[in-house]
Short mmCIF file of C-alpha atoms in Angstrom, two decimals:
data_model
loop_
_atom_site.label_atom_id
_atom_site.label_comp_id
_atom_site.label_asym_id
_atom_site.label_seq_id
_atom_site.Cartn_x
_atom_site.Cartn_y
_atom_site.Cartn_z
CA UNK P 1 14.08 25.88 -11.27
CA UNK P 2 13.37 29.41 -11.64
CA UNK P 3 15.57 31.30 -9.22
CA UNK P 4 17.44 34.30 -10.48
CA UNK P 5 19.40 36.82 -9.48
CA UNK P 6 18.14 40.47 -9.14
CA UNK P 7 19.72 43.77 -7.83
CA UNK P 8 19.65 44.71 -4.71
CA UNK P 9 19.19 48.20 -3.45
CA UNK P 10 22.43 49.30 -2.22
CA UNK P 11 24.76 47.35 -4.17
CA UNK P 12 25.10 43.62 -4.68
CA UNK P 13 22.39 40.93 -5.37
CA UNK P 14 19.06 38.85 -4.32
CA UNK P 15 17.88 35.16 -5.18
CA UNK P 16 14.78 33.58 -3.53
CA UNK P 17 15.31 30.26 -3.65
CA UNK P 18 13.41 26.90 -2.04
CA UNK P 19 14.63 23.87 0.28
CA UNK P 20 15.47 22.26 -2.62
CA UNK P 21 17.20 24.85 -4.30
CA UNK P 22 19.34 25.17 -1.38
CA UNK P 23 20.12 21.65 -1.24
CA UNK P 24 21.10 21.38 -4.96
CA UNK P 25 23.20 24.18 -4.60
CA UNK P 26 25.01 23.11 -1.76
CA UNK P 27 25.56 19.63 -2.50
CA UNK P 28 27.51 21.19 -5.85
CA UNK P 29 29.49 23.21 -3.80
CA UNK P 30 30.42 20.85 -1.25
CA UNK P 31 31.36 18.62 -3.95
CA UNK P 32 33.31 21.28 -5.87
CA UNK P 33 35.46 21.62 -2.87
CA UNK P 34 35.54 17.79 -2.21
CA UNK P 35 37.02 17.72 -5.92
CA UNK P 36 39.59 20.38 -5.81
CA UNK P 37 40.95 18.81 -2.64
CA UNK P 38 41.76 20.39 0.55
CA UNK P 39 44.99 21.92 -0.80
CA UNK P 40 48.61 21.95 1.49
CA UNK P 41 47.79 25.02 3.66
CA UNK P 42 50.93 26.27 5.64
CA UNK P 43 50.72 25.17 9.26
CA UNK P 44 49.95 27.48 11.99
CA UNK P 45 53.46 28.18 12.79
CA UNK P 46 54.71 28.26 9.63
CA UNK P 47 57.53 31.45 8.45
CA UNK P 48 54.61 33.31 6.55
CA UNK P 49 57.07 34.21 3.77
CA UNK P 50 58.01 30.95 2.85
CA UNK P 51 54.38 29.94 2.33
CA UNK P 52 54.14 32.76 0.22
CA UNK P 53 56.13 31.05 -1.85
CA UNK P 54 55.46 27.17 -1.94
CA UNK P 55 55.60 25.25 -4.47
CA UNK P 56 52.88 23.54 -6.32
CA UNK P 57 52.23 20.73 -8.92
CA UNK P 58 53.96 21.22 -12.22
CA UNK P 59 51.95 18.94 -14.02
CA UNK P 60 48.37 19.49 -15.25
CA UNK P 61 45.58 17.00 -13.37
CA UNK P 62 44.93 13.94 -15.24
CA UNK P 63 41.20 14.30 -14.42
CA UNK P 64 39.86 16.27 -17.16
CA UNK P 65 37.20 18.24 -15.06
CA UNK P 66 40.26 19.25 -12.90
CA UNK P 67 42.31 20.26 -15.83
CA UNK P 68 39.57 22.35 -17.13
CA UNK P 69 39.61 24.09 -13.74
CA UNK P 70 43.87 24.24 -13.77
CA UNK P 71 44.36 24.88 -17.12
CA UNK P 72 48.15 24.89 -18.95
CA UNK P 73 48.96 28.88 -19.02
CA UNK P 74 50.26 28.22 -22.74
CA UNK P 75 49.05 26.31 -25.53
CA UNK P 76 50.50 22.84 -25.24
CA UNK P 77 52.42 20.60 -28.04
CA UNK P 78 51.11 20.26 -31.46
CA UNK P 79 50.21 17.27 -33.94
CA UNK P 80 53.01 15.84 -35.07
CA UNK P 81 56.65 15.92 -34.45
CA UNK P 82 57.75 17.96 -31.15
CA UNK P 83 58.96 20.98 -31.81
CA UNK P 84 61.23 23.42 -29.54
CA UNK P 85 59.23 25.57 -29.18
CA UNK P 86 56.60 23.31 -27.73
CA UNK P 87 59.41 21.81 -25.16
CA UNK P 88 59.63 25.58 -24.06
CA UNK P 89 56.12 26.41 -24.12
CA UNK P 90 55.78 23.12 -21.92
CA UNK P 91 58.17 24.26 -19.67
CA UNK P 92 56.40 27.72 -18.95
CA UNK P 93 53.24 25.96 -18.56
CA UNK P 94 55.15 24.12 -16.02
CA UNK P 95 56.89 27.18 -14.21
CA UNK P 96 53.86 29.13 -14.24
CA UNK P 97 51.89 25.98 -12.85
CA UNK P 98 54.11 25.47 -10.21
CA UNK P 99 54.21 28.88 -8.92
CA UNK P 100 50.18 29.88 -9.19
CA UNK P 101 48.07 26.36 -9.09
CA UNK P 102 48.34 26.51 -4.64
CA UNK P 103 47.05 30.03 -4.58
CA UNK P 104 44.17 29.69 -7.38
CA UNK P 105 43.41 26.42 -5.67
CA UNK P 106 42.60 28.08 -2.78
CA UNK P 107 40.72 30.38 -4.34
CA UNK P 108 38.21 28.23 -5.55
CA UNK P 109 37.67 26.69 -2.49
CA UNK P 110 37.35 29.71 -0.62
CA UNK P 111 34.49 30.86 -3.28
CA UNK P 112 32.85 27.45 -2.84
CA UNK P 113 32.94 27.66 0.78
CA UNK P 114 31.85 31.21 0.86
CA UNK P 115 28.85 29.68 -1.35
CA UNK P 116 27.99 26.65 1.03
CA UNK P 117 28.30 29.42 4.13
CA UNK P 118 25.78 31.61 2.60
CA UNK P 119 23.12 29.19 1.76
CA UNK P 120 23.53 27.64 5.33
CA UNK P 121 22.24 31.08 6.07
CA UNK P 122 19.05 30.07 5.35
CA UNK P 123 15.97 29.11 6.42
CA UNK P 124 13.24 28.50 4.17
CA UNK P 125 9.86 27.15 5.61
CA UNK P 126 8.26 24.60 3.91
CA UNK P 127 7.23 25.63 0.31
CA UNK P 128 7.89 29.14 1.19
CA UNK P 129 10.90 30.39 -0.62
CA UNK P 130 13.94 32.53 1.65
CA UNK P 131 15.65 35.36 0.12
CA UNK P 132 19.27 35.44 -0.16
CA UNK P 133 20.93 38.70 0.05
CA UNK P 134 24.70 38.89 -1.15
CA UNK P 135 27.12 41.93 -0.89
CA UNK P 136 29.32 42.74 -4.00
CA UNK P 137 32.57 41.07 -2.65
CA UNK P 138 29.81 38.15 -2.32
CA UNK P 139 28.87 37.80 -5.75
CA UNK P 140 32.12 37.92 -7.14
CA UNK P 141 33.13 35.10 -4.98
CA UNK P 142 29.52 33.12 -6.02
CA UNK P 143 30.41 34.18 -9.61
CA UNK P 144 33.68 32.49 -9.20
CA UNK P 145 32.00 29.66 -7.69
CA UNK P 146 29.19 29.13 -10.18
CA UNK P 147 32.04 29.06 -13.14
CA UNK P 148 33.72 26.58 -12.06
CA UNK P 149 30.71 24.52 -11.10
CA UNK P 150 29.51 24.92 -14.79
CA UNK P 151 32.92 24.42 -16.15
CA UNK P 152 33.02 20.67 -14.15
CA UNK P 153 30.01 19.74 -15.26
CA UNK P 154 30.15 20.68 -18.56
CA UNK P 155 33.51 18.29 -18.47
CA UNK P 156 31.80 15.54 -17.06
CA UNK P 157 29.19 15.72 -19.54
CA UNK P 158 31.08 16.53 -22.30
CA UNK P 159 28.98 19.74 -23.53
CA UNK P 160 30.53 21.15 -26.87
CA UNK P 161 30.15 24.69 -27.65
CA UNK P 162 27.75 23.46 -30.73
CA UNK P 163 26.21 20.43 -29.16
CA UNK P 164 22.28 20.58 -28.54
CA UNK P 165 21.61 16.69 -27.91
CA UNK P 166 22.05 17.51 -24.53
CA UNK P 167 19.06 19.90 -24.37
CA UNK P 168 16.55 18.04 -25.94
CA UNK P 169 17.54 14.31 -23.54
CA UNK P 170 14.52 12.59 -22.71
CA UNK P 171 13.59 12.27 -19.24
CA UNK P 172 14.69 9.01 -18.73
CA UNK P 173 18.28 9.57 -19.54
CA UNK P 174 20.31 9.36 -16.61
CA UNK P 175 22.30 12.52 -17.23
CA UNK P 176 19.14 14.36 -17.38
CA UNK P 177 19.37 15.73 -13.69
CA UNK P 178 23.01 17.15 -13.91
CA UNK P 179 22.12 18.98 -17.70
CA UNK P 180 19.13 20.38 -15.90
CA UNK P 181 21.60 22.09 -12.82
CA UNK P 182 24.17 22.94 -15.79
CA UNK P 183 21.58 24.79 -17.58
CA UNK P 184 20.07 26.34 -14.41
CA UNK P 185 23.73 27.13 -13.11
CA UNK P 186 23.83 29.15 -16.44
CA UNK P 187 20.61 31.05 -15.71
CA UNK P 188 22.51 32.31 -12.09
CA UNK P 189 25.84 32.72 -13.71
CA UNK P 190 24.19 35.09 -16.80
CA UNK P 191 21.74 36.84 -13.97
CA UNK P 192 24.23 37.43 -11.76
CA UNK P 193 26.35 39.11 -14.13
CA UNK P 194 23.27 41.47 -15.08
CA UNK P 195 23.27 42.41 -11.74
CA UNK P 196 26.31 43.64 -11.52
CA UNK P 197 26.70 45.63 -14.79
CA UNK P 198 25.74 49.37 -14.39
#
């Protein structure tokens, strides 16, 4: 999959991408959102003040693709016997969980969303390629988007800073297809960011 991000005039960024592209793209999303969850918004008449201040989870997801996306704010217990200080890191990690998890949930979903929007946007016709065109508040939110996106699926396949087997799987391996996206994911996060540097 070639497509890459390039400048566009004006500010912001361009990727030509195909049907299938699009589809790709979009199915991650979705599922991105589908995996965060569709979060406890405040109902309509809800005191807008109190929602400000809801209350999340205090404990870290048990799925690890989740927990890479929710990370503990502070380094967690070490080997060994508990110390006291990791009861009170612990207990920050808890706090701060609580009080930010809700809002940075809904973050992500908002990028992801903001992602599915945009490629619904377009039409491409038949092998012809359409050309999408994304504002600056856009790419941050697609930048967010494609993180976490590479950050699940490098969970789920367990990609190590140092680990090439993955590059090099034959065809025939069944995670083939989603080291493929990873690595293509990459190629939009990195071009992305190039667009946006001065």
């Amino acid at each position: 999959m070639p497509g890459h991000f390039e400048p566009a005039p004006g500010g912001g960024a361009t990727v030509a991408l195909d049907e299938v592209e699009i589809s790709i793209l979009r199915s991650l999303a979705v599922q991105l959102m589908e995996l965060i969850g569709p979060g406890d918004e405040p109902a309509e008449d809800a005191d807008p003040l109190a929602a400000l201040f809801a209350e999340g989870p205090s404990e870290a997801p048990s799925d690890p693709a989740l927990a890479r996306l929710f990370p503990d704010a502070y380094a967690g217990p070490g080997a060994g016997e508990e110390s006291e200080r990791d009861e009170e890191l612990r207990t920050a990690s808890s706090d701060f969980r609580r009080f930010t998890e809700l809002d940075l949930r809904s973050r992500k979903r908002a990028d992801a969303h903001r992602v599915v929007q945009a490629l619904d946007s377009l039409t491409p016709s038949g092998e012809d390629e359409a050309v999408l065109k994304l504002t600056v508040e856009d790419c941050r939110c697609w930048l967010g988007a494609l993180n976490d996106l590479r950050l699940t699926i490098g969970t789920r396949l367990d990609v190590a800073d140092d680990d090439e087997t993955l590059y090099r799987l034959p065809d025939d391996d069944p995670r083939k297809p989603m080291v493929m996206a990873y690595l293509w994911l990459g190629v939009l996060q990195e071009t992305l960011v190039e667009t946006l540097m001065p």
